[in-house]
mmCIF file of C-alpha atoms and ligand atoms in Angstrom:
data_model
loop_
_atom_site.group_PDB
_atom_site.id
_atom_site.type_symbol
_atom_site.label_atom_id
_atom_site.label_comp_id
_atom_site.label_asym_id
_atom_site.label_seq_id
_atom_site.Cartn_x
_atom_site.Cartn_y
_atom_site.Cartn_z
ATOM 1 C CA UNK A 1 112.913 -43.102 122.202
ATOM 2 C CA UNK A 2 111.830 -39.582 123.044
ATOM 3 C CA UNK A 3 108.550 -38.533 124.611
ATOM 4 C CA UNK A 4 107.176 -36.822 121.514
ATOM 5 C CA UNK A 5 107.630 -39.968 119.445
ATOM 6 C CA UNK A 6 105.974 -42.069 122.145
ATOM 7 C CA UNK A 7 103.075 -39.673 122.315
ATOM 8 C CA UNK A 8 102.729 -39.808 118.525
ATOM 9 C CA UNK A 9 102.698 -43.606 118.582
ATOM 10 C CA UNK A 10 100.196 -43.587 121.407
ATOM 11 C CA UNK A 11 98.037 -41.137 119.520
ATOM 12 C CA UNK A 12 98.111 -43.148 116.307
ATOM 13 C CA UNK A 13 97.290 -46.355 118.182
ATOM 14 C CA UNK A 14 94.358 -44.671 119.853
ATOM 15 C CA UNK A 15 92.807 -43.915 116.511
ATOM 16 C CA UNK A 16 93.786 -47.049 114.622
ATOM 17 C CA UNK A 17 92.328 -50.517 114.606
ATOM 18 C CA UNK A 18 92.708 -53.204 117.243
ATOM 19 C CA UNK A 19 94.972 -55.185 114.944
ATOM 20 C CA UNK A 20 97.646 -52.548 115.278
ATOM 21 C CA UNK A 21 97.285 -52.435 119.042
ATOM 22 C CA UNK A 22 97.855 -56.202 119.261
ATOM 23 C CA UNK A 23 101.288 -55.928 117.679
ATOM 24 C CA UNK A 24 103.322 -52.983 118.911
ATOM 25 C CA UNK A 25 106.431 -54.166 117.105
ATOM 26 C CA UNK A 26 108.916 -51.452 118.013
ATOM 27 C CA UNK A 27 108.099 -50.327 121.516
ATOM 28 C CA UNK A 28 108.183 -52.190 124.800
ATOM 29 C CA UNK A 29 104.516 -52.796 125.599
ATOM 30 C CA UNK A 30 104.746 -51.646 129.206
ATOM 31 C CA UNK A 31 106.261 -48.308 128.227
ATOM 32 C CA UNK A 32 103.677 -48.044 125.498
ATOM 33 C CA UNK A 33 100.734 -48.709 127.751
ATOM 34 C CA UNK A 34 101.870 -46.081 130.239
ATOM 35 C CA UNK A 35 102.397 -43.622 127.389
ATOM 36 C CA UNK A 36 98.912 -44.425 126.149
ATOM 37 C CA UNK A 37 97.545 -43.877 129.619
ATOM 38 C CA UNK A 38 99.270 -40.534 129.942
ATOM 39 C CA UNK A 39 98.025 -39.447 126.576
ATOM 40 C CA UNK A 40 94.458 -40.636 126.915
ATOM 41 C CA UNK A 41 93.393 -40.650 130.530
ATOM 42 C CA UNK A 42 93.081 -37.002 131.420
ATOM 43 C CA UNK A 43 90.193 -35.171 129.848
ATOM 44 C CA UNK A 44 89.897 -31.578 131.002
ATOM 45 C CA UNK A 45 86.182 -31.475 130.341
ATOM 46 C CA UNK A 46 83.305 -33.946 130.190
ATOM 47 C CA UNK A 47 80.152 -33.571 128.136
ATOM 48 C CA UNK A 48 77.677 -36.201 129.296
ATOM 49 C CA UNK A 49 74.689 -36.714 127.013
ATOM 50 C CA UNK A 50 71.661 -38.648 128.255
ATOM 51 C CA UNK A 51 68.907 -39.583 125.851
ATOM 52 C CA UNK A 52 66.088 -40.468 128.219
ATOM 53 C CA UNK A 53 64.491 -43.737 127.069
ATOM 54 C CA UNK A 54 66.962 -43.996 124.180
ATOM 55 C CA UNK A 55 67.422 -47.715 123.672
ATOM 56 C CA UNK A 56 68.953 -49.351 120.633
ATOM 57 C CA UNK A 57 65.615 -49.527 118.759
ATOM 58 C CA UNK A 58 65.082 -45.781 119.338
ATOM 59 C CA UNK A 59 68.566 -45.058 117.950
ATOM 60 C CA UNK A 60 67.948 -47.386 115.006
ATOM 61 C CA UNK A 61 64.559 -45.873 114.139
ATOM 62 C CA UNK A 62 66.015 -42.362 114.387
ATOM 63 C CA UNK A 63 68.981 -43.325 112.225
ATOM 64 C CA UNK A 64 66.935 -44.870 109.399
ATOM 65 C CA UNK A 65 64.443 -42.015 109.534
ATOM 66 C CA UNK A 66 67.348 -39.562 109.262
ATOM 67 C CA UNK A 67 68.653 -40.857 105.918
ATOM 68 C CA UNK A 68 70.457 -43.846 107.485
ATOM 69 C CA UNK A 69 72.783 -41.562 109.458
ATOM 70 C CA UNK A 70 73.482 -40.841 113.094
ATOM 71 C CA UNK A 71 76.228 -38.787 114.704
ATOM 72 C CA UNK A 72 76.804 -41.810 116.947
ATOM 73 C CA UNK A 73 78.686 -43.388 114.031
ATOM 74 C CA UNK A 74 81.574 -41.043 114.925
ATOM 75 C CA UNK A 75 82.063 -42.884 118.192
ATOM 76 C CA UNK A 76 84.493 -45.809 118.076
ATOM 77 C CA UNK A 77 84.271 -46.901 121.718
ATOM 78 C CA UNK A 78 81.020 -48.638 122.593
ATOM 79 C CA UNK A 79 79.788 -50.370 125.701
ATOM 80 C CA UNK A 80 76.569 -51.568 127.286
ATOM 81 C CA UNK A 81 75.252 -50.805 130.734
ATOM 82 C CA UNK A 82 72.909 -52.673 133.034
ATOM 83 C CA UNK A 83 70.229 -50.245 134.102
ATOM 84 C CA UNK A 84 68.519 -52.076 136.974
ATOM 85 C CA UNK A 85 67.576 -50.207 140.159
ATOM 86 C CA UNK A 86 68.099 -51.428 143.743
ATOM 87 C CA UNK A 87 64.447 -52.342 144.284
ATOM 88 C CA UNK A 88 63.244 -53.099 140.733
ATOM 89 C CA UNK A 89 64.747 -54.732 137.702
ATOM 90 C CA UNK A 90 63.110 -52.073 135.537
ATOM 91 C CA UNK A 91 64.486 -48.703 136.599
ATOM 92 C CA UNK A 92 62.875 -45.286 136.473
ATOM 93 C CA UNK A 93 64.707 -42.157 135.389
ATOM 94 C CA UNK A 94 65.351 -40.993 138.951
ATOM 95 C CA UNK A 95 67.149 -44.134 140.157
ATOM 96 C CA UNK A 96 69.013 -44.339 136.854
ATOM 97 C CA UNK A 97 70.147 -40.707 136.885
ATOM 98 C CA UNK A 98 71.206 -41.080 140.527
ATOM 99 C CA UNK A 99 73.364 -44.040 139.454
ATOM 100 C CA UNK A 100 75.075 -41.831 136.856
ATOM 101 C CA UNK A 101 75.314 -38.771 139.106
ATOM 102 C CA UNK A 102 76.200 -40.423 142.433
ATOM 103 C CA UNK A 103 77.444 -43.945 141.664
ATOM 104 C CA UNK A 104 74.919 -45.902 143.734
ATOM 105 C CA UNK A 105 72.072 -48.242 142.866
ATOM 106 C CA UNK A 106 68.950 -46.879 144.505
ATOM 107 C CA UNK A 107 65.176 -47.204 144.493
ATOM 108 C CA UNK A 108 62.848 -45.886 141.811
ATOM 109 C CA UNK A 109 61.935 -42.296 142.615
ATOM 110 C CA UNK A 110 65.190 -41.447 144.420
ATOM 111 C CA UNK A 111 66.944 -38.177 143.579
ATOM 112 C CA UNK A 112 70.603 -38.161 144.670
ATOM 113 C CA UNK A 113 69.902 -40.384 147.679
ATOM 114 C CA UNK A 114 70.749 -44.020 148.378
ATOM 115 C CA UNK A 115 68.354 -46.890 149.070
ATOM 116 C CA UNK A 116 68.040 -45.713 152.695
ATOM 117 C CA UNK A 117 67.133 -42.160 151.490
ATOM 118 C CA UNK A 118 70.497 -40.750 152.624
ATOM 119 C CA UNK A 119 72.153 -38.096 150.402
ATOM 120 C CA UNK A 120 75.071 -39.285 148.253
ATOM 121 C CA UNK A 121 77.652 -36.820 146.969
ATOM 122 C CA UNK A 122 77.221 -36.217 143.262
ATOM 123 C CA UNK A 123 79.798 -35.861 140.506
ATOM 124 C CA UNK A 124 78.790 -32.185 140.267
ATOM 125 C CA UNK A 125 79.602 -31.745 143.960
ATOM 126 C CA UNK A 126 82.973 -33.465 143.518
ATOM 127 C CA UNK A 127 83.567 -31.318 140.435
ATOM 128 C CA UNK A 128 82.817 -28.092 142.325
ATOM 129 C CA UNK A 129 85.396 -29.039 144.973
ATOM 130 C CA UNK A 130 87.949 -29.291 142.166
ATOM 131 C CA UNK A 131 86.969 -25.850 140.814
ATOM 132 C CA UNK A 132 85.235 -27.333 137.801
ATOM 133 C CA UNK A 133 82.370 -25.433 136.258
ATOM 134 C CA UNK A 134 79.115 -27.301 135.783
ATOM 135 C CA UNK A 135 76.198 -27.072 133.398
ATOM 136 C CA UNK A 136 72.781 -28.611 132.745
ATOM 137 C CA UNK A 137 70.556 -28.413 129.680
ATOM 138 C CA UNK A 138 67.322 -30.405 129.362
ATOM 139 C CA UNK A 139 64.235 -30.616 127.161
ATOM 140 C CA UNK A 140 62.150 -31.358 130.275
ATOM 141 C CA UNK A 141 61.787 -29.096 133.298
ATOM 142 C CA UNK A 142 65.136 -28.517 135.002
ATOM 143 C CA UNK A 143 63.693 -30.084 138.190
ATOM 144 C CA UNK A 144 62.724 -33.306 136.396
ATOM 145 C CA UNK A 145 64.400 -36.517 137.576
ATOM 146 C CA UNK A 146 67.352 -36.670 135.186
ATOM 147 C CA UNK A 147 68.816 -33.178 135.667
ATOM 148 C CA UNK A 148 67.658 -33.061 139.315
ATOM 149 C CA UNK A 149 69.841 -36.027 140.293
ATOM 150 C CA UNK A 150 72.937 -33.941 139.504
ATOM 151 C CA UNK A 151 72.148 -31.096 141.926
ATOM 152 C CA UNK A 152 69.487 -32.249 144.389
ATOM 153 C CA UNK A 153 69.034 -34.814 147.153
ATOM 154 C CA UNK A 154 65.422 -35.708 147.691
ATOM 155 C CA UNK A 155 63.670 -38.892 148.692
ATOM 156 C CA UNK A 156 61.022 -38.460 145.984
ATOM 157 C CA UNK A 157 61.323 -37.209 142.410
ATOM 158 C CA UNK A 158 58.021 -35.349 142.350
ATOM 159 C CA UNK A 159 58.932 -32.954 145.164
ATOM 160 C CA UNK A 160 59.619 -30.445 142.412
ATOM 161 C CA UNK A 161 59.489 -27.325 144.582
ATOM 162 C CA UNK A 162 61.987 -28.765 147.074
ATOM 163 C CA UNK A 163 64.200 -29.803 144.169
ATOM 164 C CA UNK A 164 63.979 -26.272 142.705
ATOM 165 C CA UNK A 165 65.122 -24.850 146.060
ATOM 166 C CA UNK A 166 68.141 -27.172 145.978
ATOM 167 C CA UNK A 167 69.183 -25.637 142.644
ATOM 168 C CA UNK A 168 69.531 -22.220 144.312
ATOM 169 C CA UNK A 169 72.189 -23.657 146.637
ATOM 170 C CA UNK A 170 73.907 -25.948 144.125
ATOM 171 C CA UNK A 171 76.022 -23.297 142.350
ATOM 172 C CA UNK A 172 75.471 -24.857 138.919
ATOM 173 C CA UNK A 173 77.213 -22.377 136.609
ATOM 174 C CA UNK A 174 74.780 -22.617 133.707
ATOM 175 C CA UNK A 175 71.353 -24.231 133.556
ATOM 176 C CA UNK A 176 68.693 -24.167 130.866
ATOM 177 C CA UNK A 177 65.370 -26.042 131.002
ATOM 178 C CA UNK A 178 61.676 -25.700 131.752
ATOM 179 C CA UNK A 179 59.645 -25.410 134.960
ATOM 180 C CA UNK A 180 59.450 -21.708 135.883
ATOM 181 C CA UNK A 181 56.353 -22.242 138.021
ATOM 182 C CA UNK A 182 58.310 -24.321 140.547
ATOM 183 C CA UNK A 183 60.552 -21.289 141.099
ATOM 184 C CA UNK A 184 58.202 -18.321 141.267
ATOM 185 C CA UNK A 185 54.701 -19.601 142.082
ATOM 186 C CA UNK A 186 55.226 -22.120 144.812
ATOM 187 C CA UNK A 187 52.640 -23.921 146.940
ATOM 188 C CA UNK A 188 55.267 -25.198 149.374
ATOM 189 C CA UNK A 189 56.389 -21.725 150.545
ATOM 190 C CA UNK A 190 56.274 -18.079 149.448
ATOM 191 C CA UNK A 191 59.851 -17.933 148.222
ATOM 192 C CA UNK A 192 60.547 -16.427 144.821
ATOM 193 C CA UNK A 193 63.572 -18.402 143.732
ATOM 194 C CA UNK A 194 64.142 -16.232 140.669
ATOM 195 C CA UNK A 195 64.791 -13.299 143.011
ATOM 196 C CA UNK A 196 67.046 -15.525 145.109
ATOM 197 C CA UNK A 197 69.078 -16.470 142.042
ATOM 198 C CA UNK A 198 69.430 -12.789 141.141
ATOM 199 C CA UNK A 199 70.589 -12.029 144.686
ATOM 200 C CA UNK A 200 73.182 -14.792 144.288
ATOM 201 C CA UNK A 201 74.556 -12.956 141.271
ATOM 202 C CA UNK A 202 72.972 -15.183 138.669
ATOM 203 C CA UNK A 203 72.033 -13.769 135.316
ATOM 204 C CA UNK A 204 68.560 -15.329 135.606
ATOM 205 C CA UNK A 205 65.834 -15.059 132.992
ATOM 206 C CA UNK A 206 62.983 -16.954 131.362
ATOM 207 C CA UNK A 207 60.975 -17.510 128.186
ATOM 208 C CA UNK A 208 58.527 -14.651 128.799
ATOM 209 C CA UNK A 209 61.355 -12.094 128.929
ATOM 210 C CA UNK A 210 63.901 -13.229 126.388
ATOM 211 C CA UNK A 211 64.815 -15.886 123.869
ATOM 212 C CA UNK A 212 67.888 -18.027 124.467
ATOM 213 C CA UNK A 213 69.461 -16.528 121.330
ATOM 214 C CA UNK A 214 69.184 -12.992 122.804
ATOM 215 C CA UNK A 215 71.965 -13.476 125.334
ATOM 216 C CA UNK A 216 75.604 -12.613 125.042
ATOM 217 C CA UNK A 217 77.905 -14.627 127.251
ATOM 218 C CA UNK A 218 78.977 -13.012 130.502
ATOM 219 C CA UNK A 219 80.979 -15.454 132.600
ATOM 220 C CA UNK A 220 81.322 -13.006 135.490
ATOM 221 C CA UNK A 221 77.888 -14.308 136.550
ATOM 222 C CA UNK A 222 76.286 -17.727 136.667
ATOM 223 C CA UNK A 223 73.520 -18.168 134.122
ATOM 224 C CA UNK A 224 70.030 -19.627 134.486
ATOM 225 C CA UNK A 225 67.255 -19.634 131.905
ATOM 226 C CA UNK A 226 63.815 -21.224 132.241
ATOM 227 C CA UNK A 227 62.400 -22.165 128.872
ATOM 228 C CA UNK A 228 58.751 -22.762 129.823
ATOM 229 C CA UNK A 229 56.368 -22.558 132.741
ATOM 230 C CA UNK A 230 55.734 -26.308 132.950
ATOM 231 C CA UNK A 231 56.960 -29.051 130.613
ATOM 232 C CA UNK A 232 58.619 -27.745 127.438
ATOM 233 C CA UNK A 233 56.841 -28.461 124.129
ATOM 234 C CA UNK A 234 57.698 -31.378 121.900
ATOM 235 C CA UNK A 235 60.204 -30.505 119.190
ATOM 236 C CA UNK A 236 57.489 -31.244 116.585
ATOM 237 C CA UNK A 237 55.263 -28.636 118.279
ATOM 238 C CA UNK A 238 57.863 -25.894 117.921
ATOM 239 C CA UNK A 239 60.339 -26.314 120.795
ATOM 240 C CA UNK A 240 63.493 -24.835 119.356
ATOM 241 C CA UNK A 241 65.810 -23.968 122.254
ATOM 242 C CA UNK A 242 67.787 -27.181 122.695
ATOM 243 C CA UNK A 243 70.394 -26.638 119.989
ATOM 244 C CA UNK A 244 71.087 -22.947 120.743
ATOM 245 C CA UNK A 245 71.010 -23.773 124.478
ATOM 246 C CA UNK A 246 73.532 -26.580 124.053
ATOM 247 C CA UNK A 247 75.800 -24.283 122.038
ATOM 248 C CA UNK A 248 75.362 -21.527 124.596
ATOM 249 C CA UNK A 249 76.258 -23.839 127.482
ATOM 250 C CA UNK A 250 79.365 -25.148 125.687
ATOM 251 C CA UNK A 251 80.524 -21.615 124.793
ATOM 252 C CA UNK A 252 79.758 -20.309 128.262
ATOM 253 C CA UNK A 253 81.643 -23.114 129.988
ATOM 254 C CA UNK A 254 84.554 -22.843 127.556
ATOM 255 C CA UNK A 255 84.955 -19.134 128.270
ATOM 256 C CA UNK A 256 84.573 -19.658 132.006
ATOM 257 C CA UNK A 257 86.882 -22.675 132.236
ATOM 258 C CA UNK A 258 90.166 -21.217 131.054
ATOM 259 C CA UNK A 259 92.149 -23.027 133.740
ATOM 260 C CA UNK A 260 89.888 -25.628 135.306
ATOM 261 C CA UNK A 261 87.649 -28.012 133.436
ATOM 262 C CA UNK A 262 83.911 -28.270 133.100
ATOM 263 C CA UNK A 263 81.254 -30.920 133.269
ATOM 264 C CA UNK A 264 78.130 -30.411 131.184
ATOM 265 C CA UNK A 265 75.113 -32.744 131.182
ATOM 266 C CA UNK A 266 72.646 -32.366 128.323
ATOM 267 C CA UNK A 267 69.470 -34.440 128.326
ATOM 268 C CA UNK A 268 67.223 -35.326 125.401
ATOM 269 C CA UNK A 269 64.364 -35.759 127.843
ATOM 270 C CA UNK A 270 61.427 -36.442 125.594
ATOM 271 C CA UNK A 271 62.626 -39.484 123.635
ATOM 272 C CA UNK A 272 61.259 -41.218 126.737
ATOM 273 C CA UNK A 273 57.928 -39.407 126.529
ATOM 274 C CA UNK A 274 57.460 -40.623 122.951
ATOM 275 C CA UNK A 275 58.058 -44.144 124.252
ATOM 276 C CA UNK A 276 55.510 -43.792 127.055
ATOM 277 C CA UNK A 277 52.988 -42.447 124.530
ATOM 278 C CA UNK A 278 53.829 -45.297 122.113
ATOM 279 C CA UNK A 279 54.213 -42.755 119.309
ATOM 280 C CA UNK A 280 57.029 -43.641 116.964
ATOM 281 C CA UNK A 281 57.141 -40.218 115.249
ATOM 282 C CA UNK A 282 57.550 -38.553 118.670
ATOM 283 C CA UNK A 283 60.533 -40.792 119.469
ATOM 284 C CA UNK A 284 62.108 -40.218 116.069
ATOM 285 C CA UNK A 285 61.752 -36.418 116.003
ATOM 286 C CA UNK A 286 63.145 -36.107 119.550
ATOM 287 C CA UNK A 287 66.028 -38.449 118.677
ATOM 288 C CA UNK A 288 66.910 -36.520 115.518
ATOM 289 C CA UNK A 289 67.199 -33.271 117.467
ATOM 290 C CA UNK A 290 69.288 -34.992 120.142
ATOM 291 C CA UNK A 291 71.472 -36.481 117.399
ATOM 292 C CA UNK A 292 72.333 -32.925 116.288
ATOM 293 C CA UNK A 293 73.383 -32.091 119.841
ATOM 294 C CA UNK A 294 75.548 -35.221 119.953
ATOM 295 C CA UNK A 295 77.207 -33.998 116.735
ATOM 296 C CA UNK A 296 77.819 -30.580 118.330
ATOM 297 C CA UNK A 297 79.465 -32.229 121.340
ATOM 298 C CA UNK A 298 81.535 -34.515 119.137
ATOM 299 C CA UNK A 299 82.708 -31.596 116.958
ATOM 300 C CA UNK A 300 83.590 -29.641 120.097
ATOM 301 C CA UNK A 301 85.591 -32.535 121.537
ATOM 302 C CA UNK A 302 87.346 -33.239 118.258
ATOM 303 C CA UNK A 303 88.475 -29.633 117.897
ATOM 304 C CA UNK A 304 89.330 -29.260 121.584
ATOM 305 C CA UNK A 305 91.238 -32.515 122.115
ATOM 306 C CA UNK A 306 90.748 -32.356 125.895
ATOM 307 C CA UNK A 307 87.075 -33.194 126.161
ATOM 308 C CA UNK A 308 85.508 -36.575 126.825
ATOM 309 C CA UNK A 309 82.021 -37.112 125.410
ATOM 310 C CA UNK A 310 79.886 -39.910 126.857
ATOM 311 C CA UNK A 311 76.481 -40.636 125.333
ATOM 312 C CA UNK A 312 74.016 -43.075 126.853
ATOM 313 C CA UNK A 313 70.426 -43.507 128.017
ATOM 314 C CA UNK A 314 69.011 -44.177 131.439
ATOM 315 C CA UNK A 315 66.821 -47.025 130.150
ATOM 316 C CA UNK A 316 64.733 -48.070 127.176
ATOM 317 C CA UNK A 317 61.068 -46.983 127.015
ATOM 318 C CA UNK A 318 58.158 -48.728 125.350
ATOM 319 C CA UNK A 319 59.687 -52.070 124.457
ATOM 320 C CA UNK A 320 59.968 -50.460 121.056
ATOM 321 C CA UNK A 321 60.486 -52.700 118.006
ATOM 322 C CA UNK A 322 61.001 -52.230 114.288
ATOM 323 C CA UNK A 323 58.982 -54.849 112.432
ATOM 324 C CA UNK A 324 59.311 -57.010 109.352
ATOM 325 C CA UNK A 325 57.197 -54.821 107.049
ATOM 326 C CA UNK A 326 59.486 -51.825 107.582
ATOM 327 C CA UNK A 327 61.424 -50.051 104.865
ATOM 328 C CA UNK A 328 64.094 -47.452 105.498
ATOM 329 C CA UNK A 329 61.657 -44.688 104.548
ATOM 330 C CA UNK A 330 58.669 -46.141 106.313
ATOM 331 C CA UNK A 331 59.109 -47.915 109.604
ATOM 332 C CA UNK A 332 56.464 -50.265 110.928
ATOM 333 C CA UNK A 333 56.892 -50.269 114.659
ATOM 334 C CA UNK A 334 55.356 -51.873 117.716
ATOM 335 C CA UNK A 335 55.472 -51.463 121.464
ATOM 336 C CA UNK A 336 55.256 -54.010 124.244
ATOM 337 C CA UNK A 337 54.854 -51.530 127.096
ATOM 338 C CA UNK A 338 53.890 -47.967 128.023
ATOM 339 C CA UNK A 339 56.673 -48.013 130.631
ATOM 340 C CA UNK A 340 60.422 -48.647 130.649
ATOM 341 C CA UNK A 341 62.098 -51.999 129.983
ATOM 342 C CA UNK A 342 65.182 -53.726 131.416
ATOM 343 C CA UNK A 343 67.158 -54.237 128.192
ATOM 344 C CA UNK A 344 70.858 -53.296 128.352
ATOM 345 C CA UNK A 345 71.654 -49.792 127.130
ATOM 346 C CA UNK A 346 74.397 -48.679 124.726
ATOM 347 C CA UNK A 347 77.182 -46.342 125.883
ATOM 348 C CA UNK A 348 79.235 -44.337 123.354
ATOM 349 C CA UNK A 349 82.463 -42.543 124.245
ATOM 350 C CA UNK A 350 84.882 -40.247 122.421
ATOM 351 C CA UNK A 351 87.955 -38.379 123.544
ATOM 352 C CA UNK A 352 90.558 -38.794 126.299
ATOM 353 C CA UNK A 353 89.573 -41.699 128.546
ATOM 354 C CA UNK A 354 86.978 -43.058 126.106
ATOM 355 C CA UNK A 355 88.493 -46.598 126.268
ATOM 356 C CA UNK A 356 87.201 -46.856 129.842
ATOM 357 C CA UNK A 357 83.669 -47.151 128.519
ATOM 358 C CA UNK A 358 84.152 -50.272 126.355
ATOM 359 C CA UNK A 359 82.483 -53.522 127.390
ATOM 360 C CA UNK A 360 79.626 -54.349 129.712
ATOM 361 C CA UNK A 361 79.234 -52.318 132.896
ATOM 362 C CA UNK A 362 76.730 -51.380 135.579
ATOM 363 C CA UNK A 363 75.124 -47.946 135.175
ATOM 364 C CA UNK A 364 76.911 -46.935 138.401
ATOM 365 C CA UNK A 365 80.260 -47.643 136.692
ATOM 366 C CA UNK A 366 79.643 -44.660 134.421
ATOM 367 C CA UNK A 367 79.860 -42.436 137.513
ATOM 368 C CA UNK A 368 82.974 -44.222 138.779
ATOM 369 C CA UNK A 369 84.736 -43.982 135.418
ATOM 370 C CA UNK A 370 83.956 -40.282 135.014
ATOM 371 C CA UNK A 371 85.040 -39.643 138.591
ATOM 372 C CA UNK A 372 88.278 -41.539 138.094
ATOM 373 C CA UNK A 373 89.017 -39.564 134.936
ATOM 374 C CA UNK A 374 88.268 -36.021 136.069
ATOM 375 C CA UNK A 375 88.195 -36.045 139.860
ATOM 376 C CA UNK A 376 90.682 -38.652 141.045
ATOM 377 C CA UNK A 377 93.449 -37.749 138.583
ATOM 378 C CA UNK A 378 95.374 -34.499 138.651
ATOM 379 C CA UNK A 379 94.817 -32.237 135.692
ATOM 380 C CA UNK A 380 98.007 -31.245 133.839
HETATM 381 MG MG1 MG B 401 64.605 -37.573 132.034
HETATM 382 ZN ZN1 ZN B 402 60.111 -42.590 131.418
#
């Protein structure tokens, strides 16, 4: 049996039902499983999508409110993760993002540090060592807990100015999010980090100068764009950069990563804020925008064939529930909390290596699986 035929069989098994996988009638199963592994286990790129506070009820409410559709239905590999922190059963976004970014359980409030406040090497730092390009897009400030855990090491999430200074040194190839004031009007010191980015050969800009759609891609420089002075608006209040920014980051990293791969993290930050506010419409509108970004990532990965997409949340927010009186057009919802909850969180994966994300796992396993797939294996 030649290699092309094996690869074809492996490919067809990957996309067919479990029934077929149970009975590989022609091929020796050991040969087959190694062929499958070769075919599936080496993504060149990873797009990691985090819907902050996006539990199953949030997804469900968004889906029904969006004509009973979600882009997540494209994903055939599903898992669940356990979100607990080292010091609390109910995690915050900092401990949870550190679990994804660095692979350790830590305390609530920790940014890229372990439970003893010691820095832990992040997947972005591993990726840089392998000549990967990295990117971050968020609908919060770029120094907020979720994106921060990928480039910063700080004992406390609200040290925003210290976290902003870490971004100058992190060599993230493309970043887009809010929080300009932490860069150019600092209480902590007199540094102007926008000037420091420019001196480091970043193409650096912000909302008061340009719109995200005004840029043409120039991969000879890193790219940074700050979308607001403090927290970005809600999507329902007119925030409109997330979709063009996600496209920009994907195009930028594609053009820059002709040989080596890239890792891009995009966060739908404010699904969580709708949960804290106990406002169902806020959750739904933020989810629906994020759902479009998930579709963009899926379409990219499907066309590219070498990109793994992983979609998950850090935790659920609000103890959100869809009640008996609901119809598909009109949800009747309730909340049990204005904070996060400990319920297990869905994980969706598509592309080479997606099978790794089936079943129940710790949130830290998401780091270890991504690391195994793009850092520990050689890229062809
Ligand atoms: Mg967040
Ligand atoms: Zn939250």
